[in-house]
GROMACS .gro file of C-alpha atoms in nm:
model
  385
    1MET     CA    1  10.362   9.094   8.877
    2SER     CA    2  10.318   9.204   9.237
    3THR     CA    3  10.381   9.568   9.317
    4ALA     CA    4  10.432   9.503   9.688
    5HIS     CA    5  10.721   9.706   9.830
    6SER     CA    6  10.723   9.936   9.527
    7ASN     CA    7  10.593  10.239   9.718
    8GLY     CA    8  10.872  10.268   9.974
    9THR     CA    9  10.701  10.070  10.251
   10ALA     CA   10  10.789   9.738  10.412
   11GLY     CA   11  10.488   9.584  10.240
   12ARG     CA   12  10.109   9.592  10.229
   13VAL     CA   13   9.903   9.378  10.466
   14LEU     CA   14   9.546   9.266  10.403
   15SER     CA   15   9.417   9.220  10.758
   16ILE     CA   16   9.088   9.036  10.811
   17GLN     CA   17   8.968   9.045  11.171
   18SER     CA   18   8.735   9.223  11.410
   19HIS     CA   19   8.682   9.597  11.451
   20VAL     CA   20   8.555   9.791  11.751
   21VAL     CA   21   8.466  10.160  11.763
   22HIS     CA   22   8.604  10.198  12.115
   23GLY     CA   23   8.909  10.014  12.240
   24TYR     CA   24   9.186   9.805  12.090
   25VAL     CA   25   9.126   9.451  11.974
   26GLY     CA   26   9.143   9.293  11.629
   27ASN     CA   27   9.221   9.539  11.352
   28LYS     CA   28   9.225   9.826  11.603
   29ALA     CA   29   9.511   9.654  11.789
   30ALA     CA   30   9.701   9.552  11.475
   31THR     CA   31   9.673   9.837  11.225
   32PHE     CA   32   9.850  10.127  11.398
   33PRO     CA   33  10.150   9.919  11.516
   34LEU     CA   34  10.193   9.775  11.167
   35GLN     CA   35  10.179  10.124  11.017
   36CYS     CA   36  10.438  10.249  11.266
   37LEU     CA   37  10.658   9.958  11.159
   38GLY     CA   38  10.639  10.064  10.796
   39TYR     CA   39  10.350   9.863  10.655
   40ASP     CA   40  10.048   9.980  10.463
   41VAL     CA   41   9.744   9.805  10.610
   42ASP     CA   42   9.413   9.740  10.437
   43PRO     CA   43   9.165   9.615  10.699
   44ILE     CA   44   8.856   9.408  10.627
   45ASN     CA   45   8.641   9.424  10.940
   46ALA     CA   46   8.480   9.087  11.009
   47VAL     CA   47   8.263   9.250  11.275
   48HIS     CA   48   8.184   9.614  11.346
   49PHE     CA   49   8.102   9.639  11.715
   50SER     CA   50   8.072   9.927  11.958
   51ASN     CA   51   8.327   9.759  12.190
   52HIS     CA   52   8.472   9.415  12.257
   53SER     CA   53   8.283   9.130  12.418
   54GLY     CA   54   8.444   9.173  12.761
   55TYR     CA   55   8.206   9.460  12.831
   56PRO     CA   56   7.866   9.382  12.985
   57THR     CA   57   7.700   9.456  12.650
   58MET     CA   58   7.804   9.529  12.293
   59HIS     CA   59   7.617   9.633  11.981
   60GLY     CA   60   7.697   9.621  11.614
   61THR     CA   61   7.698   9.399  11.309
   62ARG     CA   62   7.887   9.109  11.158
   63LEU     CA   63   8.015   9.106  10.802
   64THR     CA   64   7.797   8.865  10.606
   65PRO     CA   65   7.943   8.629  10.345
   66PRO     CA   66   7.778   8.823  10.057
   67GLU     CA   67   7.922   9.149  10.192
   68PHE     CA   68   8.265   8.989  10.220
   69ALA     CA   69   8.236   8.867   9.860
   70GLU     CA   70   8.147   9.219   9.743
   71ILE     CA   71   8.452   9.368   9.914
   72VAL     CA   72   8.679   9.104   9.761
   73ARG     CA   73   8.522   9.166   9.421
   74GLY     CA   74   8.603   9.536   9.449
   75LEU     CA   75   8.965   9.458   9.534
   76ALA     CA   76   8.986   9.229   9.232
   77VAL     CA   77   8.829   9.450   8.967
   78ASN     CA   78   9.046   9.743   9.071
   79GLY     CA   79   9.365   9.539   9.057
   80ILE     CA   80   9.432   9.583   9.428
   81VAL     CA   81   9.492   9.212   9.491
   82GLY     CA   82   9.836   9.256   9.335
   83GLU     CA   83   9.940   9.503   9.604
   84TYR     CA   84   9.962   9.261   9.896
   85SER     CA   85  10.278   9.114  10.045
   86HIS     CA   86  10.102   8.966  10.351
   87LEU     CA   87   9.765   8.828  10.456
   88LEU     CA   88   9.678   8.840  10.826
   89THR     CA   89   9.361   8.680  10.959
   90GLY     CA   90   9.234   8.693  11.315
   91TYR     CA   91   8.887   8.682  11.468
   92VAL     CA   92   8.619   8.624  11.206
   93GLY     CA   93   8.373   8.422  11.409
   94GLN     CA   94   8.161   8.277  11.129
   95ALA     CA   95   8.241   7.952  10.952
   96GLN     CA   96   8.086   8.060  10.623
   97THR     CA   97   8.293   8.379  10.601
   98LEU     CA   98   8.608   8.195  10.705
   99SER     CA   99   8.541   7.940  10.433
  100ALA     CA  100   8.569   8.214  10.169
  101ILE     CA  101   8.926   8.306  10.267
  102PRO     CA  102   9.100   8.019  10.078
  103ALA     CA  103   8.962   8.145   9.746
  104LEU     CA  104   9.080   8.497   9.828
  105LEU     CA  105   9.424   8.366   9.921
  106HIS     CA  106   9.438   8.173   9.593
  107ASP     CA  107   9.374   8.497   9.404
  108LEU     CA  108   9.634   8.686   9.607
  109ARG     CA  109   9.902   8.424   9.546
  110ALA     CA  110   9.814   8.397   9.178
  111VAL     CA  111   9.946   8.752   9.148
  112ASN     CA  112  10.214   8.736   9.418
  113PRO     CA  113  10.324   8.376   9.488
  114ALA     CA  114  10.561   8.507   9.755
  115LEU     CA  115  10.278   8.644   9.972
  116LEU     CA  116  10.307   8.532  10.335
  117TYR     CA  117   9.995   8.422  10.522
  118LEU     CA  118   9.992   8.454  10.901
  119LEU     CA  119   9.696   8.277  11.057
  120ASP     CA  120   9.589   8.369  11.410
  121PRO     CA  121   9.316   8.107  11.472
  122VAL     CA  122   9.112   8.306  11.722
  123MET     CA  123   8.865   8.070  11.886
  124GLY     CA  124   8.895   8.101  12.263
  125ASP     CA  125   9.118   8.102  12.568
  126ASN     CA  126   9.142   7.965  12.921
  127GLY     CA  127   8.948   7.653  12.825
  128LYS     CA  128   8.652   7.842  12.680
  129LEU     CA  129   8.536   7.882  12.319
  130TYR     CA  130   8.401   8.219  12.212
  131VAL     CA  131   8.318   8.118  11.856
  132PRO     CA  132   8.066   7.863  11.725
  133ALA     CA  133   8.194   7.505  11.722
  134ASP     CA  134   8.174   7.484  11.341
  135VAL     CA  135   8.459   7.736  11.312
  136LEU     CA  136   8.718   7.481  11.433
  137PRO     CA  137   8.705   7.246  11.131
  138VAL     CA  138   8.731   7.542  10.894
  139TYR     CA  139   9.052   7.654  11.060
  140ARG     CA  140   9.188   7.299  11.078
  141ASP     CA  141   9.091   7.171  10.734
  142LEU     CA  142   9.082   7.481  10.511
  143LEU     CA  143   9.305   7.755  10.651
  144CYS     CA  144   9.588   7.572  10.829
  145PRO     CA  145   9.698   7.395  10.508
  146LEU     CA  146   9.747   7.736  10.343
  147ALA     CA  147   9.920   7.921  10.628
  148ASP     CA  148  10.292   7.990  10.645
  149VAL     CA  149  10.282   8.102  11.009
  150MET     CA  150  10.029   8.028  11.281
  151THR     CA  151  10.004   8.198  11.622
  152PRO     CA  152   9.750   8.014  11.840
  153ASN     CA  153   9.737   8.041  12.216
  154GLY     CA  154   9.777   7.718  12.411
  155PHE     CA  155   9.405   7.644  12.420
  156GLU     CA  156   9.364   7.701  12.046
  157ALA     CA  157   9.673   7.493  11.969
  158GLY     CA  158   9.526   7.206  12.169
  159LEU     CA  159   9.194   7.230  11.985
  160LEU     CA  160   9.362   7.219  11.645
  161ALA     CA  161   9.603   6.942  11.743
  162GLY     CA  162   9.336   6.735  11.914
  163THR     CA  163   9.525   6.715  12.242
  164SER     CA  164   9.552   6.923  12.558
  165ILE     CA  165   9.897   7.073  12.613
  166THR     CA  166   9.996   6.999  12.971
  167SER     CA  167  10.356   6.876  12.948
  168LYS     CA  168  10.662   6.861  12.726
  169ALA     CA  169  10.543   6.529  12.582
  170THR     CA  170  10.196   6.659  12.493
  171LEU     CA  171  10.351   6.978  12.357
  172GLN     CA  172  10.577   6.781  12.123
  173HIS     CA  173  10.281   6.575  12.006
  174ALA     CA  174  10.075   6.891  11.949
  175LEU     CA  175  10.352   7.061  11.751
  176GLN     CA  176  10.387   6.757  11.527
  177ALA     CA  177  10.012   6.759  11.465
  178LEU     CA  178  10.003   7.134  11.398
  179HIS     CA  179  10.285   7.117  11.144
  180ALA     CA  180  10.110   6.824  10.975
  181LEU     CA  181   9.814   7.057  10.919
  182GLY     CA  182  10.031   7.291  10.711
  183PRO     CA  183  10.212   7.583  10.878
  184SER     CA  184  10.592   7.564  10.868
  185LEU     CA  185  10.627   7.810  11.159
  186VAL     CA  186  10.408   7.765  11.467
  187ILE     CA  187  10.433   8.011  11.755
  188ILE     CA  188  10.217   7.917  12.053
  189THR     CA  189  10.178   8.251  12.225
  190SER     CA  190  10.114   8.136  12.581
  191THR     CA  191  10.087   7.803  12.757
  192PRO     CA  192  10.181   7.667  13.104
  193LEU     CA  193  10.454   7.400  13.093
  194SER     CA  194  10.567   7.261  13.428
  195ASP     CA  195  10.835   7.047  13.259
  196PHE     CA  196  11.036   7.358  13.175
  197ALA     CA  197  11.027   7.510  13.523
  198ALA     CA  198  11.366   7.375  13.630
  199ALA     CA  199  11.533   7.483  13.307
  200ALA     CA  200  11.381   7.829  13.334
  201ALA     CA  201  11.496   7.866  13.693
  202ALA     CA  202  11.848   7.755  13.600
  203GLY     CA  203  11.858   7.988  13.302
  204ALA     CA  204  11.937   7.705  13.059
  205ALA     CA  205  11.921   7.878  12.726
  206ALA     CA  206  12.077   8.030  12.425
  207PRO     CA  207  12.129   8.409  12.456
  208PRO     CA  208  11.966   8.619  12.598
  209THR     CA  209  12.075   8.461  12.924
  210THR     CA  210  11.836   8.594  13.189
  211THR     CA  211  11.464   8.610  13.238
  212THR     CA  212  11.217   8.792  13.454
  213ALA     CA  213  10.997   8.482  13.466
  214ALA     CA  214  10.992   8.271  13.780
  215ALA     CA  215  10.959   7.893  13.765
  216ASP     CA  216  10.615   7.874  13.925
  217SER     CA  217  10.243   7.878  13.846
  218GLU     CA  218  10.269   8.241  13.738
  219THR     CA  219  10.496   8.147  13.448
  220ASN     CA  220  10.370   8.088  13.096
  221TYR     CA  221  10.572   7.996  12.790
  222LEU     CA  222  10.591   8.113  12.433
  223VAL     CA  223  10.678   7.813  12.216
  224ALA     CA  224  10.814   7.836  11.861
  225SER     CA  225  10.869   7.550  11.619
  226HIS     CA  226  11.002   7.558  11.263
  227PRO     CA  227  11.111   7.215  11.134
  228PRO     CA  228  11.270   7.343  10.808
  229SER     CA  229  11.539   7.519  11.016
  230GLN     CA  230  11.533   7.260  11.297
  231THR     CA  231  11.411   7.532  11.532
  232ARG     CA  232  11.219   7.454  11.849
  233PHE     CA  233  11.236   7.655  12.169
  234ALA     CA  234  11.036   7.792  12.459
  235ILE     CA  235  11.060   8.133  12.626
  236PRO     CA  236  10.927   8.171  12.982
  237PHE     CA  237  10.759   8.491  13.088
  238THR     CA  238  10.570   8.600  13.397
  239LYS     CA  239  10.195   8.642  13.367
  240ARG     CA  240  10.096   9.002  13.430
  241PRO     CA  241   9.845   9.082  13.702
  242GLY     CA  242   9.550   9.267  13.562
  243PHE     CA  243   9.301   9.232  13.281
  244PHE     CA  244   9.406   9.282  12.918
  245THR     CA  245   9.232   9.225  12.587
  246GLY     CA  246   9.371   9.237  12.234
  247THR     CA  247   9.714   9.110  12.334
  248GLY     CA  248   9.703   8.813  12.097
  249ASP     CA  249   9.595   9.037  11.809
  250LEU     CA  250   9.882   9.275  11.876
  251PHE     CA  251  10.133   8.992  11.915
  252ALA     CA  252  10.039   8.839  11.579
  253ALA     CA  253  10.084   9.177  11.410
  254LEU     CA  254  10.426   9.223  11.570
  255VAL     CA  255  10.543   8.878  11.457
  256LEU     CA  256  10.432   8.957  11.103
  257ALA     CA  257  10.616   9.290  11.112
  258PHE     CA  258  10.943   9.156  11.254
  259LEU     CA  259  10.956   8.832  11.055
  260ASP     CA  260  11.157   8.806  10.734
  261ALA     CA  261  10.891   8.654  10.510
  262ARG     CA  262  11.136   8.574  10.231
  263ARG     CA  263  11.351   8.353  10.450
  264VAL     CA  264  11.059   8.168  10.607
  265ARG     CA  265  10.893   8.088  10.276
  266ALA     CA  266  11.223   7.996  10.110
  267ALA     CA  267  11.305   7.752  10.390
  268ALA     CA  268  10.960   7.593  10.365
  269ALA     CA  269  10.993   7.564   9.987
  270ALA     CA  270  11.332   7.398  10.019
  271ALA     CA  271  11.200   7.157  10.280
  272ASP     CA  272  10.900   7.043  10.076
  273GLY     CA  273  11.079   7.048   9.742
  274GLU     CA  274  10.875   7.328   9.591
  275THR     CA  275  11.016   7.600   9.372
  276ARG     CA  276  10.862   7.935   9.451
  277PRO     CA  277  10.939   8.264   9.280
  278PRO     CA  278  11.151   8.501   9.488
  279SER     CA  279  10.987   8.786   9.672
  280PRO     CA  280  10.998   9.128   9.506
  281THR     CA  281  11.311   9.330   9.564
  282PRO     CA  282  11.269   9.510   9.899
  283SER     CA  283  11.259   9.884   9.915
  284PRO     CA  284  11.533  10.078  10.097
  285THR     CA  285  11.306  10.094  10.404
  286THR     CA  286  11.266   9.717  10.427
  287THR     CA  287  11.467   9.557  10.705
  288ALA     CA  288  11.749   9.341  10.568
  289PRO     CA  289  11.744   8.970  10.655
  290THR     CA  290  11.895   8.890  10.991
  291SER     CA  291  12.248   8.751  10.953
  292GLY     CA  292  12.315   8.398  11.070
  293PRO     CA  293  12.093   8.093  11.082
  294LEU     CA  294  11.719   8.122  11.041
  295THR     CA  295  11.688   7.984  11.394
  296ALA     CA  296  11.858   8.296  11.531
  297HIS     CA  297  11.621   8.515  11.332
  298ILE     CA  298  11.310   8.337  11.463
  299ARG     CA  299  11.443   8.369  11.818
  300ALA     CA  300  11.507   8.739  11.764
  301VAL     CA  301  11.155   8.788  11.627
  302CYS     CA  302  10.995   8.622  11.930
  303VAL     CA  303  11.212   8.812  12.178
  304ALA     CA  304  11.139   9.141  12.000
  305ALA     CA  305  10.765   9.074  12.004
  306LEU     CA  306  10.773   8.983  12.374
  307THR     CA  307  10.983   9.290  12.452
  308CYS     CA  308  10.740   9.515  12.269
  309MET     CA  309  10.441   9.350  12.437
  310SER     CA  310  10.602   9.401  12.777
  311HIS     CA  311  10.635   9.773  12.716
  312VAL     CA  312  10.281   9.801  12.583
  313LEU     CA  313  10.151   9.639  12.901
  314ASP     CA  314  10.365   9.879  13.105
  315GLU     CA  315  10.210  10.172  12.920
  316THR     CA  316   9.865  10.022  12.969
  317ALA     CA  317   9.920   9.978  13.343
  318ALA     CA  318  10.036  10.339  13.366
  319THR     CA  319   9.730  10.474  13.185
  320THR     CA  320   9.506  10.253  13.398
  321ALA     CA  321   9.664  10.393  13.715
  322ALA     CA  322   9.623  10.747  13.584
  323LYS     CA  323   9.253  10.687  13.517
  324GLN     CA  324   9.214  10.537  13.863
  325GLN     CA  325   9.373  10.842  14.021
  326ALA     CA  326   9.165  11.080  13.811
  327HIS     CA  327   8.844  10.911  13.917
  328HIS     CA  328   8.956  10.848  14.276
  329SER     CA  329   8.842  10.491  14.239
  330SER     CA  330   8.990  10.151  14.313
  331VAL     CA  331   8.772   9.977  14.057
  332VAL     CA  332   9.059   9.955  13.807
  333SER     CA  333   9.336   9.855  14.045
  334HIS     CA  334   9.302   9.477  14.028
  335PRO     CA  335   9.169   9.196  13.809
  336ALA     CA  336   8.792   9.174  13.837
  337PRO     CA  337   8.567   8.868  13.824
  338GLN     CA  338   8.348   8.847  13.516
  339GLY     CA  339   8.046   8.983  13.702
  340ASP     CA  340   8.238   9.288  13.826
  341ARG     CA  341   8.365   9.402  13.486
  342THR     CA  342   8.171   9.723  13.462
  343PRO     CA  343   8.198   9.953  13.159
  344ALA     CA  344   8.425  10.182  13.363
  345PHE     CA  345   8.652   9.890  13.450
  346MET     CA  346   8.673   9.774  13.089
  347ARG     CA  347   8.736  10.124  12.952
  348SER     CA  348   9.024  10.173  13.191
  349HIS     CA  349   9.191   9.848  13.080
  350GLU     CA  350   9.202   9.903  12.704
  351LEU     CA  351   9.551   9.858  12.559
  352ALA     CA  352   9.748  10.184  12.544
  353ILE     CA  353   9.829  10.144  12.175
  354VAL     CA  354   9.885  10.509  12.086
  355GLN     CA  355  10.081  10.576  12.406
  356SER     CA  356  10.308  10.283  12.310
  357ARG     CA  357  10.404  10.417  11.967
  358ARG     CA  358  10.769  10.464  12.069
  359TRP     CA  359  10.800  10.085  12.095
  360PHE     CA  360  10.666  10.006  11.749
  361VAL     CA  361  11.009  10.015  11.586
  362LYS     CA  362  11.214   9.747  11.411
  363ASP     CA  363  11.493   9.755  11.668
  364VAL     CA  364  11.276   9.745  11.978
  365ALA     CA  365  11.565   9.606  12.184
  366ALA     CA  366  11.774   9.916  12.114
  367ALA     CA  367  11.479  10.139  12.200
  368ALA     CA  368  11.430   9.950  12.525
  369ALA     CA  369  11.800   9.968  12.612
  370ALA     CA  370  11.801  10.342  12.554
  371ARG     CA  371  11.505  10.390  12.787
  372ASP     CA  372  11.558  10.127  13.055
  373SER     CA  373  11.830  10.108  13.315
  374ALA     CA  374  12.033   9.790  13.335
  375SER     CA  375  11.828   9.681  13.635
  376THR     CA  376  11.495   9.712  13.458
  377ALA     CA  377  11.584   9.603  13.104
  378ARG     CA  378  11.372   9.318  12.965
  379THR     CA  379  11.564   9.005  12.879
  380PHE     CA  380  11.431   8.659  12.807
  381THR     CA  381  11.570   8.308  12.833
  382VAL     CA  382  11.541   8.085  12.527
  383ILE     CA  383  11.514   7.715  12.613
  384ASP     CA  384  11.584   7.477  12.324
  385PHE     CA  385  11.416   7.138  12.343
   0.00000   0.00000   0.00000
């Protein structure tokens, strides 16, 4: 019997992704926000680097498959596998280590069949892979079939679906292919979609009714699809000027924290005819399920995650400006080409995770409303399609 939620937290997350000593990507970007949101987090660090790969150089080690197996063995013999309510995987970077995750997930679900698995298939961005090519089939063939939720960016979604996402038609084809791989809820974190420009400009949407995103080349879209609840929508947002890393890692953690795992898994079970045991009774600190259709809940989760991300980027821009002023330098004031990303530039652009702690709350919209004036409040248009 799982003991998840029995210690007065929202749950316990086993998070398998990268670690850096300095900066905020991977587990460094995910752990503190999840803890602020009420979750215990047990990180397994797939790499242990001095800093992320955007710097001119980095040093450190990768977790080998035998080392991963030893860690998992320790969790098993001490009965810790029964503690987990969620599994989160991000950047691992090695096909052999990734290939060991299905067996671990089998063990976790043998103890807690209600465990939710959120897969962030970190492979690349902007048309460029930053993992070996043999990682792709592991994600596609071994991990996707086991995932409840998947949060790829547009490039990663296209790789997994076998098609580039350039239009509404190719998006629909990609979503169909991604769901066929396994996940019931797919959230594509960012992709350009010219087809939606007119709808975004007109504000065609379910509430919220306004957006800060303009219908132009600076607009990207979050896309969410959940066939069991007949949910499919896009949310436009304006691309931020500047250079940021770790945003996808943070976004995946926020979705996990805000999402009602019980409702998502129950809907998937009903859709595929499975009978799954109910999740453990939530503790008093666990957020109650959102009232109304599951569609409304998924919308609220995506809007909350985008709202929180917006404030984190605001905090990051503020700390970047402060560092610029302190050093009397313009090196951090604009996006830099790859060759100009000096260590000083990269250090100044790390996500302001600790400074953003006020935003890592369940009701981020209320926190934003309390802080923002009506003219600066973040609101987002939801476009059903």
